[in-house]
Coordinates of C-alpha atoms in Angstrom, one line a residue:
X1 CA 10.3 -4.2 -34.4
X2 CA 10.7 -7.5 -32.9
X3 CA 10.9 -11.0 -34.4
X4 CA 7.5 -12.8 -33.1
X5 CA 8.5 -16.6 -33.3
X6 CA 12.1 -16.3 -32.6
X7 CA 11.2 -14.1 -29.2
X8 CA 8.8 -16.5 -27.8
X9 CA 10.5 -19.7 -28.7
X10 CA 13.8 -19.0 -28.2
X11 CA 15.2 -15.4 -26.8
X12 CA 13.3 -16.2 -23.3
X13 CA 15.3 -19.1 -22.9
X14 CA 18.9 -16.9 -23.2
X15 CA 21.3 -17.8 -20.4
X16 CA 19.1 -20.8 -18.9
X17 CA 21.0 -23.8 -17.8
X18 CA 17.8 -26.2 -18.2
X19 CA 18.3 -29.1 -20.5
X20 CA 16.5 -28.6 -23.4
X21 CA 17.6 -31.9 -25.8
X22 CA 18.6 -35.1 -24.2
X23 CA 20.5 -37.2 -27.0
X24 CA 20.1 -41.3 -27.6
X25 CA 23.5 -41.6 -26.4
X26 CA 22.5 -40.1 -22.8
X27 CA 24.4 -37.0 -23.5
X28 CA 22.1 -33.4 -23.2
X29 CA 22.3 -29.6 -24.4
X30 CA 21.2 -26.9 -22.3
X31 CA 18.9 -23.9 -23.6
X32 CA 22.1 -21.4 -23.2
X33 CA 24.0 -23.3 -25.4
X34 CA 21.5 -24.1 -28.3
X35 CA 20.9 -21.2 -28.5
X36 CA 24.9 -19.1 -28.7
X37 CA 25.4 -22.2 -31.1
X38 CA 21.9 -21.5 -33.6
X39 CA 23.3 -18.0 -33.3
X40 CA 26.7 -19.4 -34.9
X41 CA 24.8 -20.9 -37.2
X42 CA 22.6 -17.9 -38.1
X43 CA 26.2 -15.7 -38.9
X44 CA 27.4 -19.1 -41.2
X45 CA 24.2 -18.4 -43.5
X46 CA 24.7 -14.8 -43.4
X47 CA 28.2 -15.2 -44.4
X48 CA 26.6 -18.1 -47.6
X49 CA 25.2 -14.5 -49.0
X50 CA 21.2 -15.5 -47.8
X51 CA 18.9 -12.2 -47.0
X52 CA 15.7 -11.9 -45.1
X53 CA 13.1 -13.9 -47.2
X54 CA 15.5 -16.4 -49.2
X55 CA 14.7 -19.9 -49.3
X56 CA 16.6 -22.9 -47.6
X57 CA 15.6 -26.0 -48.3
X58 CA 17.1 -28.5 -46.2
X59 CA 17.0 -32.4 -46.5
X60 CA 19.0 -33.8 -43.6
X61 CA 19.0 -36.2 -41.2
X62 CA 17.0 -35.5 -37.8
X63 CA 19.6 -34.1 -35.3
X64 CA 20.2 -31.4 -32.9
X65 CA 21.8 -29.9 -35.7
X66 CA 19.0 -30.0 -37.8
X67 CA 17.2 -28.0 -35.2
X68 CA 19.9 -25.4 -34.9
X69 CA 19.5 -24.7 -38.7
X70 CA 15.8 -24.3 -38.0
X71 CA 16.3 -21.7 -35.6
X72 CA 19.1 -19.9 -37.2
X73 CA 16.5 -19.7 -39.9
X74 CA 14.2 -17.9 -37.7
X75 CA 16.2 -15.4 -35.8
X76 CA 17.9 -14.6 -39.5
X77 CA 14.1 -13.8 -41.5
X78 CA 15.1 -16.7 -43.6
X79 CA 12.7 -18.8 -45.0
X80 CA 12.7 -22.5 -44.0
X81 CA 12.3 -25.2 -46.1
X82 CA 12.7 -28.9 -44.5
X83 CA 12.3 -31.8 -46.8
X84 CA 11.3 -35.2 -46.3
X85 CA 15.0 -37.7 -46.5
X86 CA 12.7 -40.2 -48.6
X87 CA 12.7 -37.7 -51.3
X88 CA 14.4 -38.7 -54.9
X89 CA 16.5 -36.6 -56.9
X90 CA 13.8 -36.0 -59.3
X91 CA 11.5 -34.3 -56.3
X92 CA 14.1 -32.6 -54.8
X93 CA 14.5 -30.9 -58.4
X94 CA 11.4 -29.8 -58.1
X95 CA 10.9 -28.0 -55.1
X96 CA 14.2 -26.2 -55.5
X97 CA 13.0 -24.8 -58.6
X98 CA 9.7 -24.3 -58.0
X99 CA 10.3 -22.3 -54.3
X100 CA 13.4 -20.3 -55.9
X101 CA 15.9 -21.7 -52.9
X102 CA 19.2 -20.3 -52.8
X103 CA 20.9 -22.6 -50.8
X104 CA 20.2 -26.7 -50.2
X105 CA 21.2 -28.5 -47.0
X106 CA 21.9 -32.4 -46.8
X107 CA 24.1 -34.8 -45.4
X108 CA 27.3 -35.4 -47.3
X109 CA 26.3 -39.0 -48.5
X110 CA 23.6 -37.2 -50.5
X111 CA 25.5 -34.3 -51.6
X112 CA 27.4 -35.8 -55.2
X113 CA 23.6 -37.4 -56.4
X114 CA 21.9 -33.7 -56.1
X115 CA 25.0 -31.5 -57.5
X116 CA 24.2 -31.0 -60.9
X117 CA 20.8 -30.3 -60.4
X118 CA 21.9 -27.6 -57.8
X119 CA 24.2 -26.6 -60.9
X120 CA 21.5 -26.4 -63.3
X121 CA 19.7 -23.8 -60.7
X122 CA 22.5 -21.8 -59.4
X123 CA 21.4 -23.3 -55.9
X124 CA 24.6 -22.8 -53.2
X125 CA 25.2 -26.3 -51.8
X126 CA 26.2 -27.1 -48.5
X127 CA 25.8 -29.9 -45.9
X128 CA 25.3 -30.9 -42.5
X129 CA 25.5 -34.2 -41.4
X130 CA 23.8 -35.5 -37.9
X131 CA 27.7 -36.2 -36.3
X132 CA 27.9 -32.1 -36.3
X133 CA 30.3 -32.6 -39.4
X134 CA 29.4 -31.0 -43.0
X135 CA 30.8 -27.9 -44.4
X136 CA 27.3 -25.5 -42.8
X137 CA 28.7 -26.6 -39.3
X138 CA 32.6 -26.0 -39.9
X139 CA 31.7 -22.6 -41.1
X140 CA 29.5 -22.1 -38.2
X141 CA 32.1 -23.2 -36.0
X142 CA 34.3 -20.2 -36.8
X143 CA 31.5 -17.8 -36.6
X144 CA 30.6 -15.4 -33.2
X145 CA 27.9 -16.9 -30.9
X146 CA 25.7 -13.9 -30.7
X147 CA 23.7 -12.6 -34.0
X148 CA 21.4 -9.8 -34.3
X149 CA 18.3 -10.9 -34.8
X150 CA 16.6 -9.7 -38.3
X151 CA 13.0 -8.1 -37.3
X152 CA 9.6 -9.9 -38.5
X153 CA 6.5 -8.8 -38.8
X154 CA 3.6 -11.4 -38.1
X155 CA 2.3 -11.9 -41.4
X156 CA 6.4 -12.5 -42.7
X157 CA 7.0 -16.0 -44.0
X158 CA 8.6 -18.2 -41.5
X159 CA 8.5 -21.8 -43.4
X160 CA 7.5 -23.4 -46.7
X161 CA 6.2 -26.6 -46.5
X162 CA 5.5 -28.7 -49.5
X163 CA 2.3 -31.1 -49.9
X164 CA 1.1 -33.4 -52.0
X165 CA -0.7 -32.2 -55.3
X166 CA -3.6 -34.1 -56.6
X167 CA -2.7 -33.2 -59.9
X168 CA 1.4 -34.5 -59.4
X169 CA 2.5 -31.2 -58.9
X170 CA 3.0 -30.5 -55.2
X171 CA 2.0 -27.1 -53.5
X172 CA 4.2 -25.1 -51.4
X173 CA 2.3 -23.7 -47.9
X174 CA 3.3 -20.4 -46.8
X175 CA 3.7 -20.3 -42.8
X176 CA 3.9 -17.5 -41.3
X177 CA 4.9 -16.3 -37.6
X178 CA 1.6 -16.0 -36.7
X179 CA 0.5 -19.0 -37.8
X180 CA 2.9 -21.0 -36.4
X181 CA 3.1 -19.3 -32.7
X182 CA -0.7 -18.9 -32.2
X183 CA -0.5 -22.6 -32.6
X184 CA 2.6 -23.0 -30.5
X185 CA 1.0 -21.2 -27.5
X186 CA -2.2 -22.8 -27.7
X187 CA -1.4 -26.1 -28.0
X188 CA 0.9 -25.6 -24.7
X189 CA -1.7 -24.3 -22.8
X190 CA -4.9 -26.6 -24.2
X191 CA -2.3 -29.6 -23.6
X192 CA -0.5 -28.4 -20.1
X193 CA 2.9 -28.4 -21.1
X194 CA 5.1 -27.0 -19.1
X195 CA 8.8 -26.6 -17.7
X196 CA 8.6 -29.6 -15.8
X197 CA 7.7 -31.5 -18.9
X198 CA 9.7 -34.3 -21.2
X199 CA 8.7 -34.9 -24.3
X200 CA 9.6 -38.3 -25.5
X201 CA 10.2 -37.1 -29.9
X202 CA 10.5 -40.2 -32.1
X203 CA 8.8 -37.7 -35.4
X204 CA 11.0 -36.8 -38.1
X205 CA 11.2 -33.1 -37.9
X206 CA 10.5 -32.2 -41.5
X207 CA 6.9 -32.2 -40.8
X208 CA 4.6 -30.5 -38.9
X209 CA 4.0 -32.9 -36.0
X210 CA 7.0 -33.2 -35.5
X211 CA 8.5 -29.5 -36.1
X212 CA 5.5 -27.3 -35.4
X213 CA 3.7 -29.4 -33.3
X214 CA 6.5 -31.3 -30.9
X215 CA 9.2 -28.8 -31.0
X216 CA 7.7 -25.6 -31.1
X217 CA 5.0 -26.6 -27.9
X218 CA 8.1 -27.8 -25.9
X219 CA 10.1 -24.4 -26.6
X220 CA 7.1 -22.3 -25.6
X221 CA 6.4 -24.1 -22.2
X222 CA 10.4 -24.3 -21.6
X223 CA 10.6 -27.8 -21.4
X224 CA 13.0 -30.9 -22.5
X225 CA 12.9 -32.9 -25.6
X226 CA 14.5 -36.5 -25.6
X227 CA 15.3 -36.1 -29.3
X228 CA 15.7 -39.7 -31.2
X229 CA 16.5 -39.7 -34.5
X230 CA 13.2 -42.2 -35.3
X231 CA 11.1 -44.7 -33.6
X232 CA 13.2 -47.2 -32.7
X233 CA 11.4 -49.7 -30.3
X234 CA 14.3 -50.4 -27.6
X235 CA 15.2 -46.7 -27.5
X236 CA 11.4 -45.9 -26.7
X237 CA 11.1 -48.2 -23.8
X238 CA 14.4 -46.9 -22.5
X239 CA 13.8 -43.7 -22.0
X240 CA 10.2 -43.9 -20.8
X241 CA 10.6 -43.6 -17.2
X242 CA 12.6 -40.1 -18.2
X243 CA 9.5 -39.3 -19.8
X244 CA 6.0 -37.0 -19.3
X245 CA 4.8 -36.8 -22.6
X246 CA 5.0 -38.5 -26.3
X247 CA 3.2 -37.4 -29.6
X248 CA 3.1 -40.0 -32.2
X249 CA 1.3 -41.5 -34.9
X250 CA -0.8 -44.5 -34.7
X251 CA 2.0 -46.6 -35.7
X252 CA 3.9 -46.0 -32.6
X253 CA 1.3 -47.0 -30.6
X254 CA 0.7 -50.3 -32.3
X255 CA 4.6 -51.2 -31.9
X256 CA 4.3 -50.5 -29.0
X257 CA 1.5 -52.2 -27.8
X258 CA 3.1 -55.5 -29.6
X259 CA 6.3 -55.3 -27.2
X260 CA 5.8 -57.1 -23.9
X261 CA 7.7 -54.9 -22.1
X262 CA 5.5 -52.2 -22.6
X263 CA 3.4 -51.9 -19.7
X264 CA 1.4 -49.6 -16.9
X265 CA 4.6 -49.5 -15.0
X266 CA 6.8 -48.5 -17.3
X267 CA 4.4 -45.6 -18.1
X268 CA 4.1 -44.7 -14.9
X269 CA 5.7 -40.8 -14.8
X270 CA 3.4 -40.4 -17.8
X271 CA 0.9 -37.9 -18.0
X272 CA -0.1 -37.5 -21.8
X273 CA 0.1 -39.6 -24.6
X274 CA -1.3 -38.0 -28.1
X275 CA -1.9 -38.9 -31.6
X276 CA -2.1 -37.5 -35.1
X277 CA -1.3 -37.8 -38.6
X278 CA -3.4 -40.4 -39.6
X279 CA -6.6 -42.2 -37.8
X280 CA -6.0 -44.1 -34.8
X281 CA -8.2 -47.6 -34.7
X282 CA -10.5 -48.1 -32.0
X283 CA -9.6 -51.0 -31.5
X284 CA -6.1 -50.0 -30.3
X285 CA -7.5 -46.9 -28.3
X286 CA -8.8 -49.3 -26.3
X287 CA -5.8 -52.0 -25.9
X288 CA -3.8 -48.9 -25.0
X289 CA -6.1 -48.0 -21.9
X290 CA -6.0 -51.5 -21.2
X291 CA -2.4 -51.8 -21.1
X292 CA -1.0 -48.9 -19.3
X293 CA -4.3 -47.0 -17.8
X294 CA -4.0 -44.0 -20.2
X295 CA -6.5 -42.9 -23.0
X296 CA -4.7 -41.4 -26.2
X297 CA -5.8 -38.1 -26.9
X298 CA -6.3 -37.8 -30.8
X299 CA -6.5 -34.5 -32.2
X300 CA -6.5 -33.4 -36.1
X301 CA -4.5 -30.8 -37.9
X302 CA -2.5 -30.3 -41.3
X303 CA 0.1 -29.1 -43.7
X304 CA -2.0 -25.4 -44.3
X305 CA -3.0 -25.4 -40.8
X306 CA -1.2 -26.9 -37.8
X307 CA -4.0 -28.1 -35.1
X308 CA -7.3 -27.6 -35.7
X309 CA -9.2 -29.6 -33.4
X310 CA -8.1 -31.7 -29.9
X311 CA -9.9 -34.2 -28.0
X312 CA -9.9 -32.7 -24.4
X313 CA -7.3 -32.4 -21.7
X314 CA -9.4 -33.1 -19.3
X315 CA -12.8 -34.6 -20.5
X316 CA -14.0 -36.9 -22.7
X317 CA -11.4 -38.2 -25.3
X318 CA -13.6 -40.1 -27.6
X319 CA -12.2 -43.0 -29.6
X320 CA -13.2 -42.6 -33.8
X321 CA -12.9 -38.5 -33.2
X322 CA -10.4 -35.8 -33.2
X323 CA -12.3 -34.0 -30.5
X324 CA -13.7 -30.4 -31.1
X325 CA -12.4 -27.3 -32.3
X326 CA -9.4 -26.0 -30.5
X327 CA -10.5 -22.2 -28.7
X328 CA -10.3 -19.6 -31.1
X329 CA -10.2 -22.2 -34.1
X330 CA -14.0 -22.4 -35.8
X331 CA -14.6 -25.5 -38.0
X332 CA -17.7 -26.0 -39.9
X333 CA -19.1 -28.9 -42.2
X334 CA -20.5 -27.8 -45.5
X335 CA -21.9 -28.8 -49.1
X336 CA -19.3 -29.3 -51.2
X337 CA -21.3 -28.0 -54.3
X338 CA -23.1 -24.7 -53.1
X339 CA -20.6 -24.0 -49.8
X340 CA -23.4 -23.9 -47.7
X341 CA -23.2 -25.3 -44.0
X342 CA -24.7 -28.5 -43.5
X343 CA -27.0 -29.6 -40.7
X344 CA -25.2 -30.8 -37.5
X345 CA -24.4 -34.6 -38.1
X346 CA -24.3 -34.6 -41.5
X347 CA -21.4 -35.3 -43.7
X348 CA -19.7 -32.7 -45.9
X349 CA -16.6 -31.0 -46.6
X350 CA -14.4 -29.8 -43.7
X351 CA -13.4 -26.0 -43.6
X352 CA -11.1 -24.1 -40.3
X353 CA -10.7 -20.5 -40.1
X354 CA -8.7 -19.5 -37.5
X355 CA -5.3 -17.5 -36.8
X356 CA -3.7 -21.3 -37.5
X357 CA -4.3 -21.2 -41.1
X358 CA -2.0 -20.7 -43.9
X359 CA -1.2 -17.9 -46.0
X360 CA -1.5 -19.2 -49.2
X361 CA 0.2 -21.9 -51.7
X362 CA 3.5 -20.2 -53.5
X363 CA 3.3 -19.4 -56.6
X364 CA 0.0 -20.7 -56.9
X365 CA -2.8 -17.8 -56.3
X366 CA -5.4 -19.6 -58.6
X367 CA -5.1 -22.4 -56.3
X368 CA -5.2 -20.3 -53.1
X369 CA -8.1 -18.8 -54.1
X370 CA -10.1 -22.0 -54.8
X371 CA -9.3 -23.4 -51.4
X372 CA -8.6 -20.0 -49.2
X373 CA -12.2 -18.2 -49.2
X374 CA -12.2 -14.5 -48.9
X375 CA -13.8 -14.7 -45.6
X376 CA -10.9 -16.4 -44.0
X377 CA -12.0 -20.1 -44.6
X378 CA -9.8 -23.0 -45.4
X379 CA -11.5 -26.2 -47.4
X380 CA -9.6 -28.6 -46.2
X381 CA -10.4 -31.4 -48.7
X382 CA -11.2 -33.5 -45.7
X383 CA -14.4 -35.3 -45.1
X384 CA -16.2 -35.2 -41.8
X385 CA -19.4 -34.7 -39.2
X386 CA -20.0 -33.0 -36.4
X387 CA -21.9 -35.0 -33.7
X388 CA -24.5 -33.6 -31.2
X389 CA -21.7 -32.9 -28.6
X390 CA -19.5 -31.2 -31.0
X391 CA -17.0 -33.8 -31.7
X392 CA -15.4 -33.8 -35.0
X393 CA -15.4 -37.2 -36.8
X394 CA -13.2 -37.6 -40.2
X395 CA -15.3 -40.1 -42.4
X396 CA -13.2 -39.7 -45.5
X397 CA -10.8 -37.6 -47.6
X398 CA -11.9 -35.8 -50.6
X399 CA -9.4 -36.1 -53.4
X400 CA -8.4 -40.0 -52.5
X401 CA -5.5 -38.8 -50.2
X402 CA -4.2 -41.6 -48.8
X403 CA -2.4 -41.3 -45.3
X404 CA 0.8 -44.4 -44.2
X405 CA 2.3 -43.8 -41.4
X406 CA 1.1 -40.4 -41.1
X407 CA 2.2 -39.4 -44.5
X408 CA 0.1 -37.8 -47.4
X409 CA 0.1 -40.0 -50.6
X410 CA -2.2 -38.4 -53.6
X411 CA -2.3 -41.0 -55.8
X412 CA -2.8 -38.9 -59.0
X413 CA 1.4 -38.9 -58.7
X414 CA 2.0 -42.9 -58.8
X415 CA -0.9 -43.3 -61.7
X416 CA 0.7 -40.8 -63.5
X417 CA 4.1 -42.7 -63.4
X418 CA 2.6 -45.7 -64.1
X419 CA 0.3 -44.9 -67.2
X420 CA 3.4 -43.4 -68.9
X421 CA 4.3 -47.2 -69.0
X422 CA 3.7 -48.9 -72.6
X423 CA 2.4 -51.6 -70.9
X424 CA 0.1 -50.1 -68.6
X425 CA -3.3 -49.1 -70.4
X426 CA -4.4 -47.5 -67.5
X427 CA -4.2 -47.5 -63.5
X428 CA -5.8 -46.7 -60.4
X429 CA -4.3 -46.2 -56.7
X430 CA -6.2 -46.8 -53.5
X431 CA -5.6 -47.0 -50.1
X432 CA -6.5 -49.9 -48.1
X433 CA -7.0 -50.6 -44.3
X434 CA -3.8 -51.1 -42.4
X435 CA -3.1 -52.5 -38.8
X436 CA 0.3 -50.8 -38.5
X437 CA 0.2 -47.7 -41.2
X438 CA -3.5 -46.6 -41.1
X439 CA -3.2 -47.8 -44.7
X440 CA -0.7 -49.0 -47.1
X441 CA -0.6 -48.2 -51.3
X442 CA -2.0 -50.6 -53.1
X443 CA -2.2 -50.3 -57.3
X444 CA -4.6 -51.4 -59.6
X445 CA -3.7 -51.9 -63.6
X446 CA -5.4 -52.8 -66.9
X447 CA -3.0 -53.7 -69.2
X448 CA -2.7 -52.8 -72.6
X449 CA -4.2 -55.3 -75.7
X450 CA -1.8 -58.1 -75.6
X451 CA 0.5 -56.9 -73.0
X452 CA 1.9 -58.3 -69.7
X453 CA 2.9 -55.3 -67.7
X454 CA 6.0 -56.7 -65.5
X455 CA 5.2 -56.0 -61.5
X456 CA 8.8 -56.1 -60.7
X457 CA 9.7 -53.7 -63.0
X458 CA 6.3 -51.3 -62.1
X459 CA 7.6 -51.3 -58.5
X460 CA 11.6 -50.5 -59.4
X461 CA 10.3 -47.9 -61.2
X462 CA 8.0 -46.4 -58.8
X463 CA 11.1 -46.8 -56.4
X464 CA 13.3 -44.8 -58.3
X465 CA 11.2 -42.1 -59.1
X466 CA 9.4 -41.2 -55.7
X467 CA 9.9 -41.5 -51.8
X468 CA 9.6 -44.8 -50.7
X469 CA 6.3 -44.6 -48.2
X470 CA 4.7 -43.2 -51.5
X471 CA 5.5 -46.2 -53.5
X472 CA 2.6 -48.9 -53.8
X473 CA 2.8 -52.5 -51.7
X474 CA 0.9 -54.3 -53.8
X475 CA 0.0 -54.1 -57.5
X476 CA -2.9 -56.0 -59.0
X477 CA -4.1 -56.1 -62.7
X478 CA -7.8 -56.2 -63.1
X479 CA -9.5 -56.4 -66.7
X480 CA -11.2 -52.9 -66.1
X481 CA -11.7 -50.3 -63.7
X482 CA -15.4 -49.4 -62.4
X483 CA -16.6 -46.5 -63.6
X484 CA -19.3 -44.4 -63.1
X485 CA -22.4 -42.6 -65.7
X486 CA -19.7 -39.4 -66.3
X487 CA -17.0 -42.3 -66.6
X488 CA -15.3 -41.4 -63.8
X489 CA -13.2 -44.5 -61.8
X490 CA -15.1 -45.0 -58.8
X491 CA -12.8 -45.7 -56.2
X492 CA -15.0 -46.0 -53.4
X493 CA -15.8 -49.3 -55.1
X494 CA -12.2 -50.5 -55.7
X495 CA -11.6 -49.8 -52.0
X496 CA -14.7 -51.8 -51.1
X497 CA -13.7 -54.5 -53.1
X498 CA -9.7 -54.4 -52.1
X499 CA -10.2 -53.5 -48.8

């Protein structure tokens, strides 16, 4: 029985001298030896006792090194976990408990702060640092460069990714290797990626645009990835002219757009530029043309799902839509109340079907089975319309997500922080319109009878007990929050008035 995503991703690529990373500091590694060094990698967590199945969670710095992890995890049947470096100790807690890891990854620095939690848990610790020191990559370092490769079935787990919960409690999504290579191969073809290709990857990889998405496109069409370690403006416009292809999110765009030096000649071996994440403006859809000649294509996925929908190749890439459903993905608008399907152009609740979507949340089968439907339907908890040409626009988010910088904020987290606050009678969270982020945190609070809740100390607090891009930018007391007849806080209002 073979191992689906390891096979396609990686085992085609054995004994290939094509570059497959090129490094900020120039320097490149070649398919062959990513992949004998992943294999060292894949005996080191072998020899830490994991087993087909087991949980790593892993919050490291973006590196080649992070992607060998990644891949070891793959051809071994281990689960992979990535977590986003913003997170606190108190988060991290969390998701090692709740998904049952055996083993946690990070970077030495972070190591000491996480240790006695890992103690509490009986979770192994080990680290990996982005230099190729930490005590995963010395073991691996002594380990043989070949490892048989533990067989998968489709429907095996593959990743655990961990989003938001409206309630504060975040919910792990089960990916499996079908999900993830249906995805893979259809994006590649849908988007022409191929061999010849150079990706230009400024995503952190502990997401799905930038893991799923970016990575797992380029190592299906057998391309090259000029891995950076973030967006760093200089970096960008040095390497474009090495460059096909970039995926970003709207931010990118907008920095870019504000440099000078970023113009239709330095984009010139370009042929794709796309965006995702979070909404891209208008407005800067159409500086970008301006500027350089190309039109970003904007597509929509998530968390439980990868891509669902892509403006077209070539066609029509219309600004304010994430373009239609991807082939072999079906999308449809419905009533929120009765689950019926709404008439075309109407606005309702967004549900994908489709060999993309997830296999569940962990541990959570009450939950999966109010937002997985027995027929195979996600509900998405996104707001949206379908137009008479079958473009998908996204008009709102149920729930009050709130997306910065292509990150998912539920405020139901921060409010709960803050109301635990003596100070704080109650509080609301919103997101507001952003130039640069899509939208920034912003917090609304009533204050108790007689009290003067301290913003200073609101924000230190929200800083030390959540990841920093969830952590308001502003926070604003107001008398009272508008409510509606069922006294519920209407939000839409707060955002029309904050806006």
């Amino acid at each position: 029985m073979p191992n689906p995503l390891f096979d396609e991703l990686f085992v085609k690529h054995e004994g290939k001298k094509d570059v497959f990373l090129i490094l900020p500091d120039g320097g490149s590694i070649a398919y062959d030896l990513f992949l004998k060094r992943s294999a060292q990698f894949a005996n080191a967590i072998k020899q830490l006792g994991t087993q087909p199945g087991d949980r790593i969670a892993a919050q490291v710095d973006k590196s080649s090194e992070a992607l060998l992890l990644y891949a070891a995890c793959v051809q071994s049947g281990v689960v992979f976990l990535p977590l986003n470096t913003a997170y606190t100790v108190k988060e991290i807690s969390y998701f090692l408990e709740d998904s049952g890891a055996s083993i946690f990854v990070s970077n030495t620095a972070r190591a000491s702060a996480v240790a006695s939690v890992c103690d509490d848990l009986q979770v192994q610790q080990t680290t990996l640092n982005a230099d190729g020191s930490g005590t995963l990559s010395e073991l691996a370092s002594t380990q043989p460069d070949r490892f048989e490769t533990v067989d998968c079935e489709e429907s095996d787990l593959v990743a655990l990714l961990y989003t938001s919960g409206t309630t504060g409690r975040s919910k792990g999504a089960m990916l499996t290797h079908k999900n993830l290579l249906s995805n893979a191969k259809l994006l590649a073809k849908y988007w022409q990626f191929s061999a010849s290709d150079s990706l230009l990857h400024a995503l952190p990889i502990f997401h799905v645009h930038g893991l799923f998405v970016a990575t797992n496109v380029t190592l299906v069409a057998g391309g090259t990835m000029i891995f950076l370690p973030k967006f760093d403006l200089d970096q960008m416009i040095g390497f474009f002219p090495n460059a096909t292809t970039m995926m970003g999110v709207p931010t990118f765009y907008t920095r870019l757009l504000d440099d000078p030096r970023f113009t239709k000649d330095l984009t010139s071996s370009m042929r794709l530029f796309i965006s995702g994440s979070a909404p891209l403006l208008v407005e800067t859809h159409t500086e970008f043309e301006e500027r350089t000649g190309h039109r970003i294509l904007e597509r929509y996925g998530m968390t439980e799902t990868n891509m669902n929908t892509s403006n077209p190749y070539n066609g029509d890439r219309r600004a304010g839509t994430v373009g239609m459903p991807l082939p072999g993905i079906e999308v449809k608008i419905t009533d929120a109340s009765t689950g019926d399907t709404v008439s075309q152009g109407e606005i309702g609740q967004i549900e994908v079907r489709g060999p993309n979507v997830f296999k569940g949340y962990w541990n959570m089968p009450e939950k999966t089975a109010a937002e997985l439907r027995e027929d195979g339907f996600f509900i998405t908890g996104d707001l949206g319309k379908i137009d008479s040409d079958g473009y998908l626009h996204l008009v709102g988010r149920d729930k009050d997500l709130i997306i910065s910088g292509g990150y998912n904020i539920y405020p139901k987290e921060i409010e709960l922080i803050l109301d635990a606050q003596q100070s704080v009678k109650e509080s609301a969270v919103i997101g507001v319109p952003h130039a640069d982020f899509g939208e920034s945190v912003v917090a609304l609070i009533v204050p108790e009878a007689e009290s003067s809740p301290n913003v200073e100390e609101l924000s230190s607090l929200c800083q030390g007990s959540l990841a920093g891009f969830k952590c308001p930018r502003q926070f604003i007391i107001v008398e009272e929050l508008p409510r509606n007849a069922m006294g519920k806080v209407q939000k839409k209002v707060l955002r029309e008035i904050y806006g």
